[in-house]
Short mmCIF file of C-alpha atoms in Angstrom, two decimals:
data_model
loop_
_atom_site.label_atom_id
_atom_site.label_comp_id
_atom_site.label_asym_id
_atom_site.label_seq_id
_atom_site.Cartn_x
_atom_site.Cartn_y
_atom_site.Cartn_z
CA MET G 1252 -69.86 47.02 13.66
CA ALA G 1253 -68.41 47.66 17.41
CA PRO G 1254 -70.47 48.81 20.18
CA LYS G 1255 -70.58 52.33 20.88
CA GLU G 1256 -68.79 52.10 24.04
CA ASP G 1257 -66.00 50.36 22.34
CA LEU G 1258 -65.29 53.20 20.01
CA PHE G 1259 -62.15 55.35 20.47
CA ALA G 1260 -61.25 52.91 23.42
CA GLU G 1261 -57.51 53.93 22.83
CA ALA G 1262 -58.20 57.46 24.43
CA ALA G 1263 -58.18 55.58 27.80
CA GLN G 1264 -54.35 54.70 27.21
CA ASN G 1265 -53.25 58.17 27.29
CA TRP G 1266 -55.91 60.42 28.89
CA ASP G 1267 -57.31 60.21 32.47
CA LEU G 1268 -60.82 59.76 31.32
CA GLU G 1269 -62.52 59.67 34.60
CA ARG G 1270 -60.98 63.04 35.76
CA LEU G 1271 -61.90 64.55 32.17
CA TYR G 1272 -65.54 63.28 32.51
CA GLU G 1273 -65.75 65.05 35.76
CA ALA G 1274 -64.26 68.10 34.67
CA PHE G 1275 -66.41 68.26 31.56
CA ALA G 1276 -69.56 67.71 33.55
CA GLU G 1277 -68.85 70.57 36.04
CA ALA G 1278 -68.06 72.77 32.92
CA LYS G 1279 -71.46 71.82 31.14
CA ARG G 1280 -73.16 72.38 34.52
CA GLN G 1281 -71.60 75.96 34.55
CA ILE G 1282 -72.52 76.65 31.11
CA SER G 1283 -76.06 75.05 31.00
CA PRO G 1284 -77.28 74.82 34.82
CA ARG G 1285 -80.63 73.32 33.74
CA SER G 1286 -79.07 70.68 31.40
CA ARG G 1287 -78.85 67.01 32.34
CA ARG G 1288 -76.27 66.09 34.85
CA GLY G 1289 -73.20 64.54 33.79
CA LEU G 1290 -72.07 63.90 30.36
CA THR G 1291 -74.11 61.99 27.79
CA GLU G 1292 -72.85 59.00 26.34
CA THR G 1293 -72.48 60.68 23.08
CA GLU G 1294 -70.60 63.56 24.51
CA LYS G 1295 -68.10 60.94 26.08
CA LEU G 1296 -67.73 59.38 22.61
CA TYR G 1297 -67.03 62.35 20.88
CA LEU G 1298 -64.53 63.18 23.55
CA ARG G 1299 -62.83 59.90 23.23
CA GLY G 1300 -62.85 60.35 19.42
CA LEU G 1301 -61.02 63.82 19.69
CA LEU G 1302 -58.68 62.37 22.32
CA SER G 1303 -57.82 59.40 19.94
CA GLY G 1304 -56.73 62.09 17.26
CA CYS G 1305 -59.88 61.81 15.11
CA SER G 1306 -61.22 64.60 13.11
CA PRO G 1307 -64.60 65.45 13.47
CA ALA G 1308 -65.30 63.72 10.11
CA GLU G 1309 -63.87 60.76 10.92
CA ILE G 1310 -65.95 60.67 14.29
CA ALA G 1311 -68.96 61.12 12.16
CA LYS G 1312 -68.07 58.55 9.79
CA LYS G 1313 -67.50 55.78 12.77
CA MET G 1314 -71.02 57.04 14.17
CA PHE G 1315 -72.68 56.96 10.89
CA GLN G 1316 -73.46 60.74 10.87
CA THR G 1317 -72.52 63.66 8.48
CA PRO G 1318 -69.18 65.51 8.92
CA LYS G 1319 -71.38 68.65 9.44
CA SER G 1320 -73.57 67.46 12.11
CA ALA G 1321 -70.41 66.23 13.99
CA GLU G 1322 -69.00 69.79 13.67
CA VAL G 1323 -72.19 71.35 14.87
CA TYR G 1324 -72.44 69.08 17.97
CA LEU G 1325 -68.94 69.67 18.96
CA CYS G 1326 -69.31 73.53 18.61
CA LYS G 1327 -72.37 73.53 20.79
CA THR G 1328 -71.30 71.05 23.42
CA LEU G 1329 -67.54 70.08 23.84
CA TYR G 1330 -65.97 72.74 22.58
CA GLN G 1331 -67.86 75.34 24.91
CA TYR G 1332 -66.44 72.72 27.78
CA VAL G 1333 -63.17 73.03 26.58
CA LYS G 1334 -63.23 76.82 26.53
CA LYS G 1335 -64.54 76.72 30.21
CA LEU G 1336 -61.98 74.37 31.43
CA ALA G 1337 -59.14 76.45 29.65
CA ASP G 1338 -60.64 79.55 31.07
CA LEU G 1339 -60.91 81.07 27.54
CA PRO G 1340 -64.26 82.05 27.46
CA ASN G 1341 -64.06 84.55 24.74
CA GLU G 1342 -61.56 82.70 22.48
CA SER G 1343 -62.45 80.00 19.92
CA VAL G 1344 -61.21 76.82 20.26
CA GLY G 1345 -59.99 77.21 16.54
CA ASN G 1346 -59.65 73.74 15.54
CA TRP G 1347 -60.40 70.28 16.76
CA ARG G 1348 -56.80 69.66 17.27
CA ASN G 1349 -56.41 72.33 19.81
CA VAL G 1350 -58.67 70.41 22.19
CA CYS G 1351 -55.84 67.76 22.97
CA ASP G 1352 -53.34 70.68 23.37
CA ARG G 1353 -55.56 72.56 25.94
CA LEU G 1354 -56.49 69.23 27.77
CA GLU G 1355 -52.75 68.49 27.70
CA GLU G 1356 -51.82 71.99 29.16
CA ALA G 1357 -54.60 71.31 31.78
CA GLY G 1358 -52.85 68.21 33.13
CA PHE G 1359 -55.45 65.47 31.84
CA LYS G 1360 -52.94 63.52 29.76
CA VAL G 1361 -50.99 60.66 31.56
CA GLN G 1362 -47.72 59.73 31.06
CA SER G 1363 -47.05 56.10 30.47
CA SER G 1364 -45.68 54.05 33.52
CA ALA G 1365 -42.30 53.48 31.62
CA GLN G 1366 -42.01 57.12 30.74
CA PHE G 1367 -43.03 58.18 34.49
CA LYS G 1368 -40.48 55.68 35.82
CA LEU G 1369 -37.35 57.00 33.58
CA ASN G 1370 -38.28 60.48 34.29
CA ASN G 1371 -38.42 59.94 38.17
CA SER G 1372 -35.32 57.77 38.26
CA LEU G 1373 -32.93 60.14 36.58
CA PRO G 1374 -30.87 62.33 38.72
CA THR G 1375 -31.90 65.99 38.73
CA GLU G 1376 -28.45 67.15 39.96
CA ALA G 1377 -25.05 65.65 39.70
CA LEU G 1378 -21.82 66.85 41.64
CA ILE G 1379 -18.56 65.09 40.60
CA LYS G 1380 -15.30 66.06 42.68
CA ILE G 1381 -11.82 64.64 41.82
CA VAL G 1382 -10.20 64.45 45.21
CA ASN G 1383 -6.76 62.79 44.37
CA ILE G 1384 -4.83 61.98 41.14
CA GLY G 1385 -1.60 59.70 41.44
CA TRP G 1386 0.68 57.59 39.36
CA LEU G 1387 0.87 54.19 40.79
CA GLU G 1388 3.26 52.85 37.95
CA GLN G 1389 4.74 53.82 34.80
CA SER G 1390 1.34 53.44 32.77
CA THR G 1391 -1.35 53.28 35.76
CA ILE G 1392 -3.02 56.22 37.00
CA SER G 1393 -5.13 56.40 40.44
CA MET G 1394 -8.12 58.60 40.72
CA ASP G 1395 -10.26 59.28 43.75
CA ILE G 1396 -13.73 60.49 42.75
CA ASN G 1397 -16.68 61.60 45.02
CA ILE G 1398 -19.85 61.57 43.09
CA GLN G 1399 -23.17 63.06 44.81
CA LEU G 1400 -26.36 62.38 42.88
CA THR G 1401 -29.72 64.25 43.54
CA PHE G 1402 -32.83 62.23 42.66
CA PRO G 1403 -36.54 63.56 42.20
CA SER G 1404 -38.57 62.80 45.19
CA THR G 1405 -42.36 62.81 46.00
CA SER G 1406 -41.78 64.68 48.88
CA GLU G 1407 -40.97 68.44 48.98
CA THR G 1408 -37.44 68.00 50.16
CA PRO G 1409 -35.08 66.35 47.60
CA LYS G 1410 -33.05 63.41 48.55
CA LYS G 1411 -29.28 63.23 47.96
CA GLU G 1412 -27.31 60.07 47.96
CA ASP G 1413 -23.61 60.35 48.34
CA LEU G 1414 -21.99 57.44 46.71
CA ASP G 1415 -18.54 58.04 48.68
CA LYS G 1416 -19.78 56.93 52.03
CA ASN G 1417 -16.20 55.70 53.09
CA GLY G 1418 -14.27 58.68 53.14
#
């Protein structure tokens, strides 16, 4: 049997766990001011299980618990914290699958570095201008084209790069 801290470790690949733990701890403090500070190891384990796409029954099985005890635990703890974070105090979480959706909407899911680099390297705007078209010989066409590309930037002002710097 794997140590409990190794269970559902794959959640760390797609989620900002430290930020989630802090946000959940704050939601817990607001809901139950007299409760223990921070998340318990069990709360972290259940959260990682949900973030890994496991159902409460699957989490219970890995933790040698009954599915009903897992569902009750989640309803009394993590689901309440999710409602607080999503600012939906009067709505039901509904289904364990909704937890990931709500947390992704709140910005806790991280993009893979390859996806992040690709998304931030594609132009957001392209301007192509044909300046001149001419015939050089019977079967040769000459075209002068100006291309201007706008790329995403980490600053507020978009950067433009004009590839026709000669003319």
